[in-house]
Amino acid sequence: MNFLRGVMGGQSAGPQHTEAETIQKLCDRVASSTLLDDRRNAVRALKSLSKKYRLEVGIQAMEHLIHVLQMDRSDSEIIAYALDTLYNIISNDEEEEVDDVEEENSARQTEDLGSQFTEIFIKQPENVTLLLSLLEEFDFHVRWPGVRLLTSLLKQLGPPVQQIILVSPMGVSRLMDLLADSREIIRNDGVLLLQALTRSNGAIQKIVAFENAFERLLDIITDEGNSDGGIVVEDCLILLQNLLKNNNSNQNFFKEGSYIQRMKPWFEVGDENSGWSAQKVTNLHLMLQLVRVLVSPTNPPGATSSCQKAMFQCGLLQQLCTILMATGIPADILTETINTVSEVIRGYQVNQDYFASVNAPSNPPRPAIVVLLMSMVNERQPFVLRCAVLYCFQCFLYKNQKGQGEIVATLLPSTIDATGNSVSAGQLLCGGLFSPDSLSNWCAAVALAHALQGNATQKEQLLRVQLATSIGNPPVSLLQQCTNILSQGDKIDRRGSKIQTRVGLLMLLCTWLSSCPIAVTHFLHNSANVPFLTGQIAENLGEEEQLVQGLCALLLGISIYFNDNSLENYMKEKLKQLIEKRIGKENFIEKLGFISKHELYSRASQKPQPNFPSPEYMIFDHEFTKLVKELEGVITKAIYKSSEEDKKEEEVKKTLEQHDNIVTHYKNMIREQDLQLEELKQQVSTLKCQNEQLQTAVTQQASQIQQHKDQYNLLKVQLGKDSHHQGSHSDGAQVNGVQLEEVSRLREEVEELRSHQGLLESQLAEKDSLIATLKSSQASPVNEQASVTTSPRESEQVVELKQELTALKSQLNSQSLEITRLQAENHELLQRAEALAKSGESEAAAKTADAEGRLSALLQETKELKNEIKALSEEKTAIKKQLDSSNSTIAILQTEKDKLDLEVTDSKKEQDDLLVLLADQDQKILSLKSKLKNLGHPVEEEDESGDQEDDDDEMDDGDKDQDI
């Protein structure tokens, strides 16, 4: 407030003095007027003055406007005016034109005013909470100004406003509802509000993401037309970047929610490339950046690889490669697409293999890697595009030994195309390495260094590469040619930086020789190399050459540290003595330290991507900085070590190598055993399957054999019957006789069952009569004693009936078993009849027909018996149901009888009590009469007789009741 008052005091008096008075009067009307219309008109007037006289309105009216928001919420119009006025006070958006002279001062003053008024507004956190509650109003004239005001507060003082919203109940959820608003202007401003809210606040970013923000934003982008959409798509993409950048939790949620798959349609640009508007370029640029956020090298490796896998599986990488090889793509989109593809394939073998198989749509088709390298070594291409191609090549070779081998193989004599019709990647790199353009030299050297990074096999293979320098001269090795160019220095006229070519070649040689004693031997075999290096290090040159001196010291240190002492003239100890005599150990270490102290060294060590403002800054490679950091210390120790320490170290190294060889041997054995074990497991599984198949086959064959045996026995029996036809006839008659006897026995059993059924029906009739008598005894309570005496007899009958039913069930079960046995015998008779039918003779056929007739008659009788048994079982069920109902009726009657007994007992007790009372009363009357007689009062005898009669009557009634 003091600051604002100072600004007010510094303003000139005059016309503004009247405006200040007007503002003061309007504020008084807002504060004191009782009529809503007056307050509304005053707030509207303040709104009209708030843009021109922002400072005065802000100082005098802010408290009153906040009070209006608190007290007049029922009137949407005055709330809208108050919100607009506060927005004009706090926002720094200036719509009026400002003179050029006053522009700078006005902008600074405007910024200070906005932050000061914002600080005053949020000093009371309740004001922000009040504003959040107003956003719940659906009225457009309230919601939209509220969104604009809150956005302005976040732009002025983001962190404190974010903290207030974060601790406010449902604060973020209320703001998320803005994305679902059907009015586009509120929805779009809601996106801008969420942009300001989520900026640099991980907690709010997580809440917004879990409030289904990804789904809503992707829906908006799709509805607006993806990359062809307007500025709304741009705002949504910026908000998505805020939610995902440097937020591992949200990145994982985005991947697990299958939202990566929804990004693929963004990059379907189509064949017509004529309509590349500025907005489409911006949208596509942001979309590519969003993909890079998910696969950034700074993310955790596990999260990056899972996103790379998802992008390949959903076809996103394939779509990006289509854009990469398309024609008519704007240069900045092509550059960003190359950078995006680079990070999608970086360190993920599947994606790297796919990228190696991509071909450009040319005639004949060329690999995409070759086409990109042609752009990298072409000095007419834009600098940023060449940097992007180099980054793509580096990412393709990162942790990809297979790709490194393929690149190096294109340089070997056996794989070079003799016809010269096609250009390989290796030829392009060699051409760039020896080009007159220093930037091409540097890029090609770094690219070749990445083809050798961490791969000792390819370092040895590259030693085989031979180059033809000129006609008639013998070829020289690639290593020798690099050292030749390095020794020539500035003698060759090159375009670009003076030291860029030498720095690139020295980085290539340091990477090549590190961890490769064979390459060190080849390098030292050229007698001119060591004198050149010592001469470069020993000279006192300018600041530009100090970096070259440091790299020469590093190369010489690598030649010492990885020296296997195979060359007598260049053994470790002799090289150290040479350094001490010509350079000095301290001077050598000082020159070696020039590398890490260079200002561009720390910049290159931060990110893998070669991102430089101009070619002059392109000095160090990211992977090379790692190598320097690794080797600087060990080289320093190696320089100061004595020969005895070297010998000890050599012995230790040999011991370690032997140990490593033993470990490697055992590892190989274990690996082979694992492979053998896997093969044996597979063999066991296959043998198990074969065993199961053989077992099933044996089972089937056993069943077939059994069938054949049965058929054989049957045929044997038939043949026996043909030879002894008469005997079989008599046997058939005997069988038929046995069957007739069994049928007659079954008939007798059925008759017995029928008699049992009649007996049960008579018992059931007796039970029904018993139930009727029980019901009649219930109707006449006088005969209660009789009914009590009959109940035991009824219970005995019930028990007998249950026993009889149990016996009947057992009989029925035995009958059913007997019937089953008869059916089995009938089945055997049928089989015998069928066997007889096959005899083929006329007499046997007739007898068989007779037997079939008898069998059919027997079957008919068996069927009738089954029906009778079924009817008996149904009757048994009905009798059981009737018995259950009678048991339930008996139980009901028993309970009612118990109730009546209780009532009779209670009535007897009451009568006994009355008799006792009457007897006491009679005694009292007699005593009173005797007293009256003694006193001389006459007492009538009739009364006594009448009383006596009454007493007699009462005694008679009591006796009757007692009899009852």
PDB file of C-alpha atoms in Angstrom, residues 500-734:
ATOM      1  CA  GLN A 500      37.066 -28.018 -35.387  1.00  0.00           C
ATOM      2  CA  THR A 501      38.585 -30.594 -37.744  1.00  0.00           C
ATOM      3  CA  ARG A 502      41.494 -31.392 -35.431  1.00  0.00           C
ATOM      4  CA  VAL A 503      39.226 -31.618 -32.370  1.00  0.00           C
ATOM      5  CA  GLY A 504      36.940 -34.050 -34.212  1.00  0.00           C
ATOM      6  CA  LEU A 505      39.826 -36.240 -35.353  1.00  0.00           C
ATOM      7  CA  LEU A 506      41.401 -36.265 -31.896  1.00  0.00           C
ATOM      8  CA  MET A 507      38.077 -37.287 -30.317  1.00  0.00           C
ATOM      9  CA  LEU A 508      37.774 -40.095 -32.883  1.00  0.00           C
ATOM     10  CA  LEU A 509      41.334 -41.319 -32.193  1.00  0.00           C
ATOM     11  CA  CYS A 510      40.871 -41.170 -28.396  1.00  0.00           C
ATOM     12  CA  THR A 511      37.645 -43.192 -28.631  1.00  0.00           C
ATOM     13  CA  TRP A 512      39.257 -45.643 -31.069  1.00  0.00           C
ATOM     14  CA  LEU A 513      42.386 -46.287 -28.980  1.00  0.00           C
ATOM     15  CA  SER A 514      40.725 -46.450 -25.559  1.00  0.00           C
ATOM     16  CA  SER A 515      40.358 -50.014 -24.236  1.00  0.00           C
ATOM     17  CA  CYS A 516      41.950 -51.405 -27.434  1.00  0.00           C
ATOM     18  CA  PRO A 517      45.666 -52.302 -27.080  1.00  0.00           C
ATOM     19  CA  ILE A 518      45.827 -53.511 -30.712  1.00  0.00           C
ATOM     20  CA  ALA A 519      44.756 -50.083 -31.969  1.00  0.00           C
ATOM     21  CA  VAL A 520      47.340 -48.462 -29.671  1.00  0.00           C
ATOM     22  CA  THR A 521      50.032 -50.686 -31.177  1.00  0.00           C
ATOM     23  CA  HIS A 522      48.980 -49.705 -34.710  1.00  0.00           C
ATOM     24  CA  PHE A 523      49.016 -46.047 -33.730  1.00  0.00           C
ATOM     25  CA  LEU A 524      52.490 -46.233 -32.141  1.00  0.00           C
ATOM     26  CA  HIS A 525      53.822 -48.264 -35.064  1.00  0.00           C
ATOM     27  CA  ASN A 526      53.874 -45.036 -37.084  1.00  0.00           C
ATOM     28  CA  SER A 527      57.064 -43.418 -35.813  1.00  0.00           C
ATOM     29  CA  ALA A 528      55.855 -39.902 -36.623  1.00  0.00           C
ATOM     30  CA  ASN A 529      52.835 -39.932 -34.280  1.00  0.00           C
ATOM     31  CA  VAL A 530      54.555 -39.724 -30.873  1.00  0.00           C
ATOM     32  CA  PRO A 531      56.919 -36.878 -31.860  1.00  0.00           C
ATOM     33  CA  PHE A 532      53.978 -34.959 -33.273  1.00  0.00           C
ATOM     34  CA  LEU A 533      51.982 -35.327 -30.053  1.00  0.00           C
ATOM     35  CA  THR A 534      54.892 -34.379 -27.797  1.00  0.00           C
ATOM     36  CA  GLY A 535      55.672 -31.383 -29.999  1.00  0.00           C
ATOM     37  CA  GLN A 536      52.050 -30.173 -29.862  1.00  0.00           C
ATOM     38  CA  ILE A 537      51.920 -30.556 -26.074  1.00  0.00           C
ATOM     39  CA  ALA A 538      55.276 -28.898 -25.388  1.00  0.00           C
ATOM     40  CA  GLU A 539      54.581 -25.726 -27.415  1.00  0.00           C
ATOM     41  CA  ASN A 540      53.239 -22.592 -25.804  1.00  0.00           C
ATOM     42  CA  LEU A 541      50.330 -21.641 -28.049  1.00  0.00           C
ATOM     43  CA  GLY A 542      47.332 -19.333 -27.758  1.00  0.00           C
ATOM     44  CA  GLU A 543      44.049 -19.992 -25.978  1.00  0.00           C
ATOM     45  CA  GLU A 544      42.425 -21.522 -29.072  1.00  0.00           C
ATOM     46  CA  GLU A 545      45.199 -24.107 -29.359  1.00  0.00           C
ATOM     47  CA  GLN A 546      45.107 -25.062 -25.670  1.00  0.00           C
ATOM     48  CA  LEU A 547      42.152 -27.348 -26.290  1.00  0.00           C
ATOM     49  CA  VAL A 548      44.074 -29.151 -29.059  1.00  0.00           C
ATOM     50  CA  GLN A 549      47.037 -29.504 -26.679  1.00  0.00           C
ATOM     51  CA  GLY A 550      44.770 -31.029 -24.023  1.00  0.00           C
ATOM     52  CA  LEU A 551      43.343 -33.546 -26.511  1.00  0.00           C
ATOM     53  CA  CYS A 552      46.853 -34.460 -27.697  1.00  0.00           C
ATOM     54  CA  ALA A 553      47.848 -35.033 -24.057  1.00  0.00           C
ATOM     55  CA  LEU A 554      44.769 -37.258 -23.628  1.00  0.00           C
ATOM     56  CA  LEU A 555      45.653 -39.268 -26.750  1.00  0.00           C
ATOM     57  CA  LEU A 556      49.240 -39.740 -25.580  1.00  0.00           C
ATOM     58  CA  GLY A 557      47.998 -40.733 -22.104  1.00  0.00           C
ATOM     59  CA  ILE A 558      45.684 -43.334 -23.664  1.00  0.00           C
ATOM     60  CA  SER A 559      48.649 -44.674 -25.640  1.00  0.00           C
ATOM     61  CA  ILE A 560      50.487 -45.146 -22.345  1.00  0.00           C
ATOM     62  CA  TYR A 561      47.628 -46.491 -20.215  1.00  0.00           C
ATOM     63  CA  PHE A 562      46.386 -49.061 -22.783  1.00  0.00           C
ATOM     64  CA  ASN A 563      49.854 -49.982 -24.032  1.00  0.00           C
ATOM     65  CA  ASP A 564      50.591 -53.709 -23.969  1.00  0.00           C
ATOM     66  CA  ASN A 565      54.379 -53.128 -24.362  1.00  0.00           C
ATOM     67  CA  SER A 566      54.470 -55.069 -27.621  1.00  0.00           C
ATOM     68  CA  LEU A 567      56.670 -52.413 -29.296  1.00  0.00           C
ATOM     69  CA  GLU A 568      60.101 -52.185 -27.743  1.00  0.00           C
ATOM     70  CA  ASN A 569      60.713 -48.540 -28.658  1.00  0.00           C
ATOM     71  CA  TYR A 570      57.324 -47.393 -27.304  1.00  0.00           C
ATOM     72  CA  MET A 571      56.900 -49.255 -24.059  1.00  0.00           C
ATOM     73  CA  LYS A 572      55.116 -47.563 -21.168  1.00  0.00           C
ATOM     74  CA  GLU A 573      58.277 -46.677 -19.267  1.00  0.00           C
ATOM     75  CA  LYS A 574      60.006 -45.178 -22.312  1.00  0.00           C
ATOM     76  CA  LEU A 575      56.987 -43.044 -23.142  1.00  0.00           C
ATOM     77  CA  LYS A 576      56.887 -41.755 -19.556  1.00  0.00           C
ATOM     78  CA  GLN A 577      60.567 -40.876 -19.703  1.00  0.00           C
ATOM     79  CA  LEU A 578      59.936 -39.080 -22.980  1.00  0.00           C
ATOM     80  CA  ILE A 579      57.154 -37.032 -21.390  1.00  0.00           C
ATOM     81  CA  GLU A 580      59.305 -36.166 -18.385  1.00  0.00           C
ATOM     82  CA  LYS A 581      62.231 -35.037 -20.564  1.00  0.00           C
ATOM     83  CA  ARG A 582      60.397 -33.065 -23.263  1.00  0.00           C
ATOM     84  CA  ILE A 583      57.234 -31.882 -21.527  1.00  0.00           C
ATOM     85  CA  GLY A 584      57.427 -32.452 -17.804  1.00  0.00           C
ATOM     86  CA  LYS A 585      54.883 -34.404 -15.824  1.00  0.00           C
ATOM     87  CA  GLU A 586      53.317 -31.326 -14.178  1.00  0.00           C
ATOM     88  CA  ASN A 587      53.055 -29.531 -17.510  1.00  0.00           C
ATOM     89  CA  PHE A 588      51.536 -32.645 -19.100  1.00  0.00           C
ATOM     90  CA  ILE A 589      48.870 -32.926 -16.368  1.00  0.00           C
ATOM     91  CA  GLU A 590      48.142 -29.200 -16.667  1.00  0.00           C
ATOM     92  CA  LYS A 591      47.621 -29.486 -20.427  1.00  0.00           C
ATOM     93  CA  LEU A 592      45.418 -32.534 -19.852  1.00  0.00           C
ATOM     94  CA  GLY A 593      43.226 -30.464 -17.519  1.00  0.00           C
ATOM     95  CA  PHE A 594      42.520 -27.902 -20.286  1.00  0.00           C
ATOM     96  CA  ILE A 595      39.804 -30.222 -21.627  1.00  0.00           C
ATOM     97  CA  SER A 596      37.524 -30.341 -18.585  1.00  0.00           C
ATOM     98  CA  LYS A 597      38.115 -26.656 -17.832  1.00  0.00           C
ATOM     99  CA  HIS A 598      36.866 -25.534 -21.236  1.00  0.00           C
ATOM    100  CA  GLU A 599      33.590 -23.607 -21.115  1.00  0.00           C
ATOM    101  CA  LEU A 600      31.968 -25.736 -23.834  1.00  0.00           C
ATOM    102  CA  TYR A 601      32.887 -28.992 -22.064  1.00  0.00           C
ATOM    103  CA  SER A 602      30.318 -28.553 -19.258  1.00  0.00           C
ATOM    104  CA  ARG A 603      27.658 -27.533 -21.762  1.00  0.00           C
ATOM    105  CA  ALA A 604      28.153 -30.656 -23.854  1.00  0.00           C
ATOM    106  CA  SER A 605      28.151 -32.915 -20.792  1.00  0.00           C
ATOM    107  CA  GLN A 606      24.597 -31.941 -19.785  1.00  0.00           C
ATOM    108  CA  LYS A 607      22.473 -33.437 -22.587  1.00  0.00           C
ATOM    109  CA  PRO A 608      23.078 -36.102 -25.265  1.00  0.00           C
ATOM    110  CA  GLN A 609      21.538 -33.962 -27.997  1.00  0.00           C
ATOM    111  CA  PRO A 610      24.068 -31.774 -29.894  1.00  0.00           C
ATOM    112  CA  ASN A 611      22.186 -28.496 -29.530  1.00  0.00           C
ATOM    113  CA  PHE A 612      24.412 -25.557 -30.459  1.00  0.00           C
ATOM    114  CA  PRO A 613      23.499 -22.000 -31.430  1.00  0.00           C
ATOM    115  CA  SER A 614      26.118 -21.887 -34.235  1.00  0.00           C
ATOM    116  CA  PRO A 615      28.791 -24.165 -35.772  1.00  0.00           C
ATOM    117  CA  GLU A 616      31.574 -22.427 -33.830  1.00  0.00           C
ATOM    118  CA  TYR A 617      30.196 -23.857 -30.560  1.00  0.00           C
ATOM    119  CA  MET A 618      30.218 -27.418 -31.924  1.00  0.00           C
ATOM    120  CA  ILE A 619      33.373 -28.664 -30.186  1.00  0.00           C
ATOM    121  CA  PHE A 620      32.602 -31.478 -27.727  1.00  0.00           C
ATOM    122  CA  ASP A 621      30.427 -34.558 -27.968  1.00  0.00           C
ATOM    123  CA  HIS A 622      28.383 -35.750 -24.989  1.00  0.00           C
ATOM    124  CA  GLU A 623      29.733 -39.320 -24.996  1.00  0.00           C
ATOM    125  CA  PHE A 624      33.289 -38.030 -25.332  1.00  0.00           C
ATOM    126  CA  THR A 625      32.868 -35.956 -22.152  1.00  0.00           C
ATOM    127  CA  LYS A 626      32.020 -39.187 -20.338  1.00  0.00           C
ATOM    128  CA  LEU A 627      35.197 -40.774 -21.703  1.00  0.00           C
ATOM    129  CA  VAL A 628      37.328 -37.813 -20.530  1.00  0.00           C
ATOM    130  CA  LYS A 629      35.796 -37.972 -17.071  1.00  0.00           C
ATOM    131  CA  GLU A 630      36.581 -41.697 -16.926  1.00  0.00           C
ATOM    132  CA  LEU A 631      40.179 -41.532 -18.209  1.00  0.00           C
ATOM    133  CA  GLU A 632      41.518 -38.252 -16.817  1.00  0.00           C
ATOM    134  CA  GLY A 633      42.145 -39.652 -13.333  1.00  0.00           C
ATOM    135  CA  VAL A 634      43.605 -42.989 -14.394  1.00  0.00           C
ATOM    136  CA  ILE A 635      45.971 -41.351 -16.892  1.00  0.00           C
ATOM    137  CA  THR A 636      47.205 -38.970 -14.216  1.00  0.00           C
ATOM    138  CA  LYS A 637      47.947 -41.900 -11.917  1.00  0.00           C
ATOM    139  CA  ALA A 638      49.621 -43.824 -14.744  1.00  0.00           C
ATOM    140  CA  ILE A 639      52.000 -40.909 -15.506  1.00  0.00           C
ATOM    141  CA  TYR A 640      53.201 -40.684 -11.900  1.00  0.00           C
ATOM    142  CA  LYS A 641      53.609 -44.425 -11.379  1.00  0.00           C
ATOM    143  CA  SER A 642      57.109 -45.916 -11.249  1.00  0.00           C
ATOM    144  CA  SER A 643      58.275 -48.909 -13.239  1.00  0.00           C
ATOM    145  CA  GLU A 644      57.978 -51.185 -10.230  1.00  0.00           C
ATOM    146  CA  GLU A 645      54.404 -50.106  -9.680  1.00  0.00           C
ATOM    147  CA  ASP A 646      53.743 -50.670 -13.344  1.00  0.00           C
ATOM    148  CA  LYS A 647      55.132 -54.178 -13.069  1.00  0.00           C
ATOM    149  CA  LYS A 648      52.971 -54.850 -10.048  1.00  0.00           C
ATOM    150  CA  GLU A 649      50.001 -53.425 -11.857  1.00  0.00           C
ATOM    151  CA  GLU A 650      50.785 -55.577 -14.867  1.00  0.00           C
ATOM    152  CA  GLU A 651      50.921 -58.633 -12.659  1.00  0.00           C
ATOM    153  CA  VAL A 652      47.639 -57.651 -11.058  1.00  0.00           C
ATOM    154  CA  LYS A 653      46.168 -57.069 -14.489  1.00  0.00           C
ATOM    155  CA  LYS A 654      47.360 -60.462 -15.674  1.00  0.00           C
ATOM    156  CA  THR A 655      45.941 -62.077 -12.558  1.00  0.00           C
ATOM    157  CA  LEU A 656      42.682 -60.258 -13.111  1.00  0.00           C
ATOM    158  CA  GLU A 657      42.678 -61.226 -16.765  1.00  0.00           C
ATOM    159  CA  GLN A 658      43.271 -64.854 -15.817  1.00  0.00           C
ATOM    160  CA  HIS A 659      40.524 -64.572 -13.241  1.00  0.00           C
ATOM    161  CA  ASP A 660      38.268 -62.945 -15.806  1.00  0.00           C
ATOM    162  CA  ASN A 661      39.120 -65.663 -18.307  1.00  0.00           C
ATOM    163  CA  ILE A 662      38.252 -68.335 -15.743  1.00  0.00           C
ATOM    164  CA  VAL A 663      35.031 -66.547 -14.880  1.00  0.00           C
ATOM    165  CA  THR A 664      34.232 -66.134 -18.573  1.00  0.00           C
ATOM    166  CA  HIS A 665      34.998 -69.813 -19.138  1.00  0.00           C
ATOM    167  CA  TYR A 666      32.645 -70.840 -16.352  1.00  0.00           C
ATOM    168  CA  LYS A 667      30.045 -68.387 -17.566  1.00  0.00           C
ATOM    169  CA  ASN A 668      30.237 -69.935 -21.000  1.00  0.00           C
ATOM    170  CA  MET A 669      29.981 -73.403 -19.457  1.00  0.00           C
ATOM    171  CA  ILE A 670      26.964 -72.340 -17.418  1.00  0.00           C
ATOM    172  CA  ARG A 671      25.434 -70.769 -20.511  1.00  0.00           C
ATOM    173  CA  GLU A 672      26.013 -73.959 -22.498  1.00  0.00           C
ATOM    174  CA  GLN A 673      24.609 -76.046 -19.662  1.00  0.00           C
ATOM    175  CA  ASP A 674      21.590 -73.785 -19.523  1.00  0.00           C
ATOM    176  CA  LEU A 675      21.077 -74.272 -23.233  1.00  0.00           C
ATOM    177  CA  GLN A 676      21.475 -78.030 -22.830  1.00  0.00           C
ATOM    178  CA  LEU A 677      19.080 -77.984 -19.916  1.00  0.00           C
ATOM    179  CA  GLU A 678      16.540 -76.093 -21.993  1.00  0.00           C
ATOM    180  CA  GLU A 679      16.968 -78.580 -24.833  1.00  0.00           C
ATOM    181  CA  LEU A 680      16.533 -81.490 -22.402  1.00  0.00           C
ATOM    182  CA  LYS A 681      13.442 -79.853 -20.942  1.00  0.00           C
ATOM    183  CA  GLN A 682      12.004 -79.502 -24.413  1.00  0.00           C
ATOM    184  CA  GLN A 683      12.867 -83.134 -25.159  1.00  0.00           C
ATOM    185  CA  VAL A 684      11.204 -84.235 -21.918  1.00  0.00           C
ATOM    186  CA  SER A 685       8.087 -82.262 -22.767  1.00  0.00           C
ATOM    187  CA  THR A 686       7.979 -83.760 -26.268  1.00  0.00           C
ATOM    188  CA  LEU A 687       8.541 -87.279 -24.856  1.00  0.00           C
ATOM    189  CA  LYS A 688       5.714 -86.684 -22.360  1.00  0.00           C
ATOM    190  CA  CYS A 689       3.419 -85.699 -25.183  1.00  0.00           C
ATOM    191  CA  GLN A 690       4.471 -88.761 -27.188  1.00  0.00           C
ATOM    192  CA  ASN A 691       3.967 -90.967 -24.127  1.00  0.00           C
ATOM    193  CA  GLU A 692       0.453 -89.634 -23.620  1.00  0.00           C
ATOM    194  CA  GLN A 693      -0.336 -90.197 -27.285  1.00  0.00           C
ATOM    195  CA  LEU A 694       1.026 -93.760 -27.120  1.00  0.00           C
ATOM    196  CA  GLN A 695      -0.967 -94.467 -23.962  1.00  0.00           C
ATOM    197  CA  THR A 696      -4.173 -93.326 -25.618  1.00  0.00           C
ATOM    198  CA  ALA A 697      -3.294 -95.455 -28.655  1.00  0.00           C
ATOM    199  CA  VAL A 698      -2.654 -98.502 -26.402  1.00  0.00           C
ATOM    200  CA  THR A 699      -5.993 -97.949 -24.656  1.00  0.00           C
ATOM    201  CA  GLN A 700      -7.792 -97.756 -27.987  1.00  0.00           C
ATOM    202  CA  GLN A 701      -6.043-100.878 -29.244  1.00  0.00           C
ATOM    203  CA  ALA A 702      -6.874-102.742 -26.017  1.00  0.00           C
ATOM    204  CA  SER A 703     -10.539-101.853 -26.413  1.00  0.00           C
ATOM    205  CA  GLN A 704     -10.431-102.961 -30.056  1.00  0.00           C
ATOM    206  CA  ILE A 705      -8.792-106.249 -29.013  1.00  0.00           C
ATOM    207  CA  GLN A 706     -11.497-106.810 -26.406  1.00  0.00           C
ATOM    208  CA  GLN A 707     -14.156-106.179 -29.046  1.00  0.00           C
ATOM    209  CA  HIS A 708     -12.477-108.647 -31.364  1.00  0.00           C
ATOM    210  CA  LYS A 709     -12.354-111.218 -28.541  1.00  0.00           C
ATOM    211  CA  ASP A 710     -16.065-110.737 -27.857  1.00  0.00           C
ATOM    212  CA  GLN A 711     -16.849-111.140 -31.537  1.00  0.00           C
ATOM    213  CA  TYR A 712     -14.667-114.256 -31.666  1.00  0.00           C
ATOM    214  CA  ASN A 713     -16.386-115.785 -28.651  1.00  0.00           C
ATOM    215  CA  LEU A 714     -19.774-114.982 -30.145  1.00  0.00           C
ATOM    216  CA  LEU A 715     -18.863-116.604 -33.433  1.00  0.00           C
ATOM    217  CA  LYS A 716     -17.495-119.576 -31.553  1.00  0.00           C
ATOM    218  CA  VAL A 717     -20.788-119.957 -29.669  1.00  0.00           C
ATOM    219  CA  GLN A 718     -22.732-119.673 -32.910  1.00  0.00           C
ATOM    220  CA  LEU A 719     -20.627-122.379 -34.499  1.00  0.00           C
ATOM    221  CA  GLY A 720     -21.223-124.582 -31.464  1.00  0.00           C
ATOM    222  CA  LYS A 721     -24.962-124.010 -31.762  1.00  0.00           C
ATOM    223  CA  ASP A 722     -24.908-124.942 -35.419  1.00  0.00           C
ATOM    224  CA  SER A 723     -23.193-128.254 -34.603  1.00  0.00           C
ATOM    225  CA  HIS A 724     -25.470-129.040 -31.672  1.00  0.00           C
ATOM    226  CA  HIS A 725     -28.771-127.662 -32.906  1.00  0.00           C
ATOM    227  CA  GLN A 726     -30.972-130.079 -31.009  1.00  0.00           C
ATOM    228  CA  GLY A 727     -29.238-129.399 -27.731  1.00  0.00           C
ATOM    229  CA  SER A 728     -29.643-125.684 -28.220  1.00  0.00           C
ATOM    230  CA  HIS A 729     -33.390-126.134 -28.872  1.00  0.00           C
ATOM    231  CA  SER A 730     -33.892-127.924 -25.586  1.00  0.00           C
ATOM    232  CA  ASP A 731     -31.769-125.314 -23.830  1.00  0.00           C
ATOM    233  CA  GLY A 732     -33.972-122.589 -25.296  1.00  0.00           C
ATOM    234  CA  ALA A 733     -37.107-124.333 -24.024  1.00  0.00           C
ATOM    235  CA  GLN A 734     -35.544-124.675 -20.609  1.00  0.00           C
TER     236      GLN A 734
END
